[in-house]
Phi, psi and omega in degrees: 000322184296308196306317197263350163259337173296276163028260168314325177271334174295314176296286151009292171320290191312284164359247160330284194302338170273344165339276178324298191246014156306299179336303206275333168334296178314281176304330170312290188295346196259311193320324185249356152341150182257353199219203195252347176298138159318131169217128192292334185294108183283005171296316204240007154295147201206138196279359190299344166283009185272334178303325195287337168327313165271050184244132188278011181255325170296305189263007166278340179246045161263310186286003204250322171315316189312290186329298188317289173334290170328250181341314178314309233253352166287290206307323173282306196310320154317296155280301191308338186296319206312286179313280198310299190295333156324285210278348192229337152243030154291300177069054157285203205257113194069037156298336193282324168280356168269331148314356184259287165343305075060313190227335167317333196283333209303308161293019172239103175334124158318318203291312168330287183317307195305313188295314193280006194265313176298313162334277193317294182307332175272321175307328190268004171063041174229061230263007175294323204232054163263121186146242181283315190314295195262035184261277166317267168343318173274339203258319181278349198264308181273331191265326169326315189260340156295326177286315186276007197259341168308302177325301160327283151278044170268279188304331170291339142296329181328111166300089202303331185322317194291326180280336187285317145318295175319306194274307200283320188264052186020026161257156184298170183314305177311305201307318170306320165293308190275337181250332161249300165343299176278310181310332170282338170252000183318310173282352165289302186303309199304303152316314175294306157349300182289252223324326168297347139315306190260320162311323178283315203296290201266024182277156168218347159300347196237317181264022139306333181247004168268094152208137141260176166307106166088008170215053187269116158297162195282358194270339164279301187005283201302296215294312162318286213277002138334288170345306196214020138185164182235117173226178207290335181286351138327281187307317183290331187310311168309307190296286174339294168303325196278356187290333197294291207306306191293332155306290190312310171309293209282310162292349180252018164270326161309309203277334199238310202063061191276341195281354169266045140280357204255328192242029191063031173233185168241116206253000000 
C-alpha cells in the first residue's frame, strides 16, 4: 500500500510540474522563434525579438511599471509596518476590527475595486489625476492588506521577553523598535514588500480602467498590442518580465532572506 501511494505521489508530483512548466516551456521556445508560428528547431532560432524590447515603446511602460511598483511597495510597505505593530503588538482597543478592515479589500474583485476607484474619482471631479497618481494609489489599496497580514504574523511570533529585556536595561521605544522588533521582523516585511511588488508590477484588472494616454503600464501595454497582432515579441516581453520578477525575488531574498518566513524562523 505504501509502495502505491508513493507512486500516485510521484506520479501527481510529475504532473503539476509539467502542468507548470510546459506553458513557460512554450513561451520560451515562441520568444526565438523566426516567425509568428511556434517553432521547436533550435537551428532556426533567433534573439532579435528580444532586440525589439528596446524599442522606447516597450521601455517606456516597462519603467513606468518599475516605477509604480517601486513606490507601492515603499508605500505599503510603511503603512503595513505601521498598521500591523498597532493592531497586534500594541493591542489597542477593536483592533481586531480594524484588521478586518484592513483585509476587506482582499474580498473585493479587482475588476469591482478598478470601476469604483473611478466612480469615486469622477465623483470628486479629479478625473486629472487618472494615470500613475491613481495607479499608485489603487495599487496600494490592493497590496496594503498583504504586506500587513505578513508583517502581522511576523510580530504575532516576536518573542515579547526580548522586548520586555530590553526596556528593563533602559532603552526607549524607538531603540526597541529600531534595534530588536524590526531585525526580527525583517523576513515578514520583506516578503510582504515582494509580494507587493510583484502585485503592482504585473496587475492588469485594476489598471486596465487608471491607465491614460502616455502613462500605459506593460502588462496593458501587452494587452493593447494583442489587440491587433500576436507575433514572437509577445513571448520575449513574457519572458523578459518574468526574468525581472524573478531577479527582483532574488535580490529582496538576499537583501531581508524572507524565505525563512516560509519556515516560521528569521534569517
Amino acid at each position: 500500500m505504501n509502495r502505491v501511494s508513493s507512486f500516485l505521489f510521484w506520479v501527481a508530483l510529475v504532473a503539476v510540474l509539467v502542468f507548470i512548466t510546459l506553458p513557460i516551456i512554450v513561451v520560451l521556445a515562441a520568444s526565438f522563434s523566426p516567425t509568428s508560428e511556434v517553432t521547436l528547431d533550435p537551428r532556426a532560432w533567433t534573439f532579435r525579438w528580444y532586440g525589439d524590447l528596446l524599442h522606447p515603446r516597450w521601455l517606456e511602460p516597462f519603467w513606468l511599471s518599475v516605477k509604480i511598483a517601486v513606490i507601492v511597495s515603499a508605500i505599503s510597505g510603511l503603512a503595513g509596518l505601521m498598521a500591523a505593530y498597532a493592531i497586534v503588538f500594541e493591542r489597542f482597543p477593536k483592533s481586531d476590527v480594524v484588521m478586518s478592515f484592513l483585509l476587506s479589500p482582499l474580498s473585493v474583485p479587482q475588476i469591482v475595486k478598478g470601476v469604483a476607484v473611478v466612480l469615486f474619482i469622477s465623483q470628486l471631479g479629479l478625473q486629472q489625476f487618472l494615470g500613475t497618481e491613481a495607479l499608485i494609489a489603487a495599487h496600494v489599496v490592493l497590496t496594503l492588506p498583504f504586506v500587513t497580514r505578513m508583517v502581522a504574523g511576523s510580530i504575532a511570533n516576536f518573542d515579547r521577553g526580548l522586548d520586555q529585556a530590553a526596556q528593563i536595561l533602559g532603552a526607549g521605544r524607538f531603540d526597541r523598535l529600531r534595534f530588536i522588533l524590526l531585525p526580527l521582523i525583517k523576513p515578514g516585511l520583506l516578503s510582504g514588500v515582494t509580494f507587493a511588488f510583484i502585485i503592482s508590477f504585473n496587475n492588469i484588472p485594476l489598471s486596465v480602467f487608471l491607465v491614460r494616454p502616455g502613462d500605459t503600464t506593460l502588462p496593458i501595454k501587452v494587452i493593447n498590442h494583442l489587440e491587433y497582432s500576436l507575433d514572437p515579441v509577445m513571448a520575449a516581453v513574457n519572458v523578459a518580465s518574468m526574468i525581472f520578477i524573478l531577479a527582483a525575488i532574488f535580490i529582496f531574498e538576499k537583501i531581508g532572506g524572507f524565505s525563512a518566513q516560509l519556515h516560521g524562523g528569521s534569517k
